[in-house]
Amino acid sequence: MRRRRLLASGGLALGVGLAGCLDSLTGGGSGRPTQARVEDPPDAVYVPTHVEGMEMAGMARDGRLRFALSYSFPHAFWLVTGDRRRTVDIREADSVHLMVSAWDSETGMALPTSNATVSISQDGEAVVEKSLWAMLSQNMGVHLGDNVALPGEGTYDVALSFGPPEARGIGDLAGALADSASGTFQLEYSPSTLSDLPYETFPDRQGERDAVAPMEMEMQPTGQLAPAGDLPGRALGEGTSGDATVVAQALDAVPAGVEGEGTYLAVSARTPHNRYPVPLMALSATLSRGSRTVFDGELTGAIHHELGYHYGAVVDGVEAGDELTVGVDAPPQVARHEGYETAFLEMDPVSLSV
Amino acid sequence: MPRPRADPISRRDFVRSAVAIGGVAALSACLGRESPDLATGPDDLSALPDRQHAWNAGLATDEYGNHVAARHQAVVLFDYAGEGTPTEAERDRVETALRSLERAYPRDHEGLLFTVGYSPTYFERFDASLPESVDLPAPEALAPFEDPDFDAADVVVHLASDYGSVVLGAEEALRGEVDSLNGVDVETSVAGVLERVDRRTGFNGDGLPADHQDVQGVPDSEPVDEDAPMYMGFKSNFSKNQATEDAVTIADGPFAGGTTQHVSQLHLNLQQWYEQDDRYHRVATMFCPAHAEEGLVEGAGDNLGETDQIAERGCPAHTERDAREAGVVGHSQKSARARDADGNPLLLRRDFDSADDDRAQLHFVALQEAISDFVETREAMNGTDLDGAVGQRQNNGILQYMQVVRRGNYLVPPRRHRSLPTPSPT
């Protein structure tokens, strides 16, 4: 077992300027190690050094879609291009980690990826405009987020331009995700509210192959997918790739919004422990029956009222004895918070015997 | 000649600011700084090309033969001030005013290059419709994820020169604010016939974006390189990726010799681009994943020569594969999927960056034979057809970093019909 320890936090990693800034954010030298890292973490989902609570600034609705705007401390996170990962460190100017959560009110399904652009202004003056990254966080779930620099304490107007999501809506969500949507929020930002947010470190567990549980949120879904046993259709099997859990189901009725006739093959890629969808992957599948290949093609990202976010294709039936191989053409390009950045990068095919 | 560093405001910065501010006082200050020593335009205007958009012969070229954009530019929007349809007298006024500009400055990048265009709104006042040889629909949103406002002005004048004082001077002369330009009397102006309703200014050229990076949309770390002609750090006007002036020229009908012009205004949001992304990601998303893998792009990309190497590396044909396997696609790669039957680009870009309103912006001026050519190219650039690991914006070219806030479509008539034309001029 490799030894893991907390890297030096705050002052050493960030320099005097940022340490001072964090002091002011956290109400004066409470020393929250927001930039702390686990040294030499496993290539898998692991318990982070710490998690922080978040404050909801407000909610908005457009048609059947719902949006929540929340914020937390600025976070380090990781962006992915292909199988390359890069670290985004906290800037001295960053005030908050801003998050938009989106879901369909009729099915409760979270929309983990989409165009989501926020324009932040104060007294009519533009402050920040940016398109948020699709992100995974162990305690805050799937969201669209980024660190944002605000000029100071005060009230900000936030205009959200959302959608349409890349994934198509199917089943009860057929046609529901085709258009763009918008929402407006007021963000009351004060460093003292931020410093009052709950904060928890995991000195004994950090670096372990496990995950922090999702936050309890009264007003919004966490984005967790249903347990494999509760998914619709026939269970074809389950495997793992790059520490993601890959669950395959066969739906004998092709859901609304999907063209073609036959059986709908649905592959749900989810985080271990917390069952969050793993979006922005390219998956393909090969279905073999004896010496015959009955399907060999790409899976398309979709959101279904029971399956949630998944990858699917119409195949000409799935029978007992078939061999299903799910290949990962590109790992998830979703941004990751601490504890997810080393997982879901090296991803082998998953083979299942039906 | 480089100015002494003690100069509190660099000459480049000063001139750009003057162009952005506009007006006679700015012109005067700008003239004082630049003191351009220019020949005047010709007395005999009959030798000027019939194509208003024939600028290339008057542009400088770099060592690879790429046309270099004029450094200072403006798009000035006007409404027709009269009731009903323009009269012959008004037409003559506008034409005389435009000829005054041509007499004042040589028709090149040190002098003045300009076009005058007309919107669908302008042509609505006539009973007759535009001929079928002109494709000029009203502007519309060109991506499912954009929600722009639409230009409704009647007339657009695009002005370009290496001298900010020339751009400003032309604008002020049109508006009747100055009596002489470059020592040449201004015979008349469009005042009373056309009323200015908007102006957008900017620049294109090495060092200008770096000089104006203290704007919203560019982080405070001053990341824009001194060698970059555009805010995003890369050059764009590779001659092999530009349509020729011939190709964008309307071939038939009363407006033969003209072209269509799309003018969009985009906000650039480059904090992620410069502070969160790395060079690999920037090259992959601006050009093509192959360019990032092979390290083809040095600095702003001047080393690439007369082509961005997109077609040569087979990037357009690999777009779908890259979306699935590389997890990223490039802006040029996607856009280069829109080509004519001979594989040539559909657009002639005449775009420029802007610091208007202290905000990093791009005024994307593009010429094409038909607006549908622009729509086709923009749809290719959207990449909404791509199924794979790329997002609607994320890892999908440079969509993550820009917001389209305005779009406008215009007809740029041939010079002979450039002054308040009817839909079927003779």
mmCIF file of N, CA and C in Angstrom, chain B residues 209 218 223-225 228-235 268-270 273-274 277 279 282 285-287 299-300 331 353 362 397-402:
data_model
loop_
_atom_site.group_PDB
_atom_site.id
_atom_site.type_symbol
_atom_site.label_atom_id
_atom_site.label_comp_id
_atom_site.label_asym_id
_atom_site.label_seq_id
_atom_site.Cartn_x
_atom_site.Cartn_y
_atom_site.Cartn_z
ATOM 1 N N PRO B 209 -4.051 43.416 -30.295
ATOM 2 C CA PRO B 209 -4.794 42.796 -29.189
ATOM 3 C C PRO B 209 -4.028 42.866 -27.866
ATOM 4 N N VAL B 218 -10.780 39.218 -21.138
ATOM 5 C CA VAL B 218 -9.377 38.793 -21.117
ATOM 6 C C VAL B 218 -8.919 38.875 -19.668
ATOM 7 N N PRO B 223 -2.447 37.777 -20.901
ATOM 8 C CA PRO B 223 -1.934 36.584 -21.570
ATOM 9 C C PRO B 223 -1.767 36.728 -23.079
ATOM 10 N N VAL B 224 -2.303 37.796 -23.675
ATOM 11 C CA VAL B 224 -2.298 37.873 -25.136
ATOM 12 C C VAL B 224 -0.889 38.237 -25.609
ATOM 13 N N ASP B 225 -0.353 37.408 -26.466
ATOM 14 C CA ASP B 225 1.032 37.569 -26.901
ATOM 15 C C ASP B 225 1.190 38.793 -27.791
ATOM 16 N N ALA B 228 0.529 38.309 -31.470
ATOM 17 C CA ALA B 228 -0.772 37.808 -31.920
ATOM 18 C C ALA B 228 -1.571 38.901 -32.623
ATOM 19 N N PRO B 229 -2.127 38.600 -33.807
ATOM 20 C CA PRO B 229 -2.957 39.584 -34.498
ATOM 21 C C PRO B 229 -4.398 39.609 -33.990
ATOM 22 N N MET B 230 -4.788 38.547 -33.264
ATOM 23 C CA MET B 230 -6.149 38.430 -32.764
ATOM 24 C C MET B 230 -6.094 38.036 -31.286
ATOM 25 N N TYR B 231 -7.187 38.353 -30.546
ATOM 26 C CA TYR B 231 -7.213 38.101 -29.114
ATOM 27 C C TYR B 231 -6.926 36.647 -28.747
ATOM 28 N N MET B 232 -7.371 35.720 -29.582
ATOM 29 C CA MET B 232 -7.219 34.323 -29.201
ATOM 30 C C MET B 232 -5.804 33.809 -29.414
ATOM 31 N N GLY B 233 -4.952 34.659 -29.974
ATOM 32 C CA GLY B 233 -3.535 34.324 -30.011
ATOM 33 C C GLY B 233 -3.053 33.702 -31.304
ATOM 34 N N PHE B 234 -3.967 33.451 -32.227
ATOM 35 C CA PHE B 234 -3.593 32.822 -33.486
ATOM 36 C C PHE B 234 -4.001 33.694 -34.659
ATOM 37 N N LYS B 235 -3.249 33.556 -35.755
ATOM 38 C CA LYS B 235 -3.652 34.249 -36.959
ATOM 39 C C LYS B 235 -4.743 33.424 -37.663
ATOM 40 N N LEU B 268 -16.004 37.686 -26.614
ATOM 41 C CA LEU B 268 -14.968 36.684 -26.376
ATOM 42 C C LEU B 268 -14.759 36.561 -24.867
ATOM 43 N N ASN B 269 -14.791 35.341 -24.377
ATOM 44 C CA ASN B 269 -14.590 35.079 -22.944
ATOM 45 C C ASN B 269 -13.374 34.167 -22.812
ATOM 46 N N LEU B 270 -12.227 34.763 -22.558
ATOM 47 C CA LEU B 270 -10.971 34.042 -22.742
ATOM 48 C C LEU B 270 -10.266 33.686 -21.436
ATOM 49 N N TRP B 273 -9.746 30.046 -21.614
ATOM 50 C CA TRP B 273 -8.821 29.798 -22.741
ATOM 51 C C TRP B 273 -7.370 30.004 -22.318
ATOM 52 N N TYR B 274 -7.135 31.086 -21.600
ATOM 53 C CA TYR B 274 -5.759 31.411 -21.262
ATOM 54 C C TYR B 274 -5.315 30.891 -19.896
ATOM 55 N N ASP B 277 -7.008 26.359 -19.906
ATOM 56 C CA ASP B 277 -6.619 25.475 -20.991
ATOM 57 C C ASP B 277 -5.104 25.525 -21.174
ATOM 58 N N ARG B 279 -1.712 24.784 -24.005
ATOM 59 C CA ARG B 279 -1.408 25.000 -25.426
ATOM 60 C C ARG B 279 -1.966 23.862 -26.292
ATOM 61 N N ARG B 282 -5.584 24.461 -26.752
ATOM 62 C CA ARG B 282 -5.846 25.631 -27.606
ATOM 63 C C ARG B 282 -5.581 25.311 -29.075
ATOM 64 N N THR B 285 -8.321 22.807 -30.332
ATOM 65 C CA THR B 285 -9.663 23.359 -30.528
ATOM 66 C C THR B 285 -9.681 24.476 -31.570
ATOM 67 N N MET B 286 -8.591 25.201 -31.731
ATOM 68 C CA MET B 286 -8.580 26.240 -32.765
ATOM 69 C C MET B 286 -8.356 25.618 -34.143
ATOM 70 N N PHE B 287 -7.406 24.686 -34.229
ATOM 71 C CA PHE B 287 -7.068 24.109 -35.524
ATOM 72 C C PHE B 287 -7.656 22.704 -35.643
ATOM 73 N N GLY B 299 3.819 29.668 -32.069
ATOM 74 C CA GLY B 299 3.338 31.019 -31.783
ATOM 75 C C GLY B 299 1.937 31.227 -32.315
ATOM 76 N N ALA B 300 1.775 32.305 -33.073
ATOM 77 C CA ALA B 300 0.460 32.643 -33.618
ATOM 78 C C ALA B 300 0.129 31.822 -34.862
ATOM 79 N N HIS B 331 -11.886 24.086 -34.431
ATOM 80 C CA HIS B 331 -12.719 25.084 -35.104
ATOM 81 C C HIS B 331 -12.467 25.085 -36.614
ATOM 82 N N ASP B 353 -11.032 42.185 -34.393
ATOM 83 C CA ASP B 353 -11.295 42.209 -32.958
ATOM 84 C C ASP B 353 -11.649 43.618 -32.515
ATOM 85 N N LEU B 362 -15.354 40.309 -31.100
ATOM 86 C CA LEU B 362 -14.978 40.021 -32.471
ATOM 87 C C LEU B 362 -16.126 40.489 -33.352
ATOM 88 N N GLY B 397 -14.378 22.793 -30.801
ATOM 89 C CA GLY B 397 -13.834 24.005 -31.397
ATOM 90 C C GLY B 397 -13.710 25.094 -30.345
ATOM 91 N N ILE B 398 -13.988 26.327 -30.739
ATOM 92 C CA ILE B 398 -13.827 27.458 -29.813
ATOM 93 C C ILE B 398 -15.175 28.002 -29.350
ATOM 94 N N LEU B 399 -16.218 27.181 -29.473
ATOM 95 C CA LEU B 399 -17.557 27.639 -29.082
ATOM 96 C C LEU B 399 -17.638 27.966 -27.589
ATOM 97 N N GLN B 400 -16.800 27.298 -26.798
ATOM 98 C CA GLN B 400 -16.809 27.527 -25.350
ATOM 99 C C GLN B 400 -16.513 28.983 -25.003
ATOM 100 N N TYR B 401 -15.811 29.662 -25.887
ATOM 101 C CA TYR B 401 -15.207 30.948 -25.526
ATOM 102 C C TYR B 401 -15.873 32.133 -26.213
ATOM 103 N N MET B 402 -16.995 31.929 -26.869
ATOM 104 C CA MET B 402 -17.615 33.039 -27.589
ATOM 105 C C MET B 402 -19.134 32.992 -27.513
#
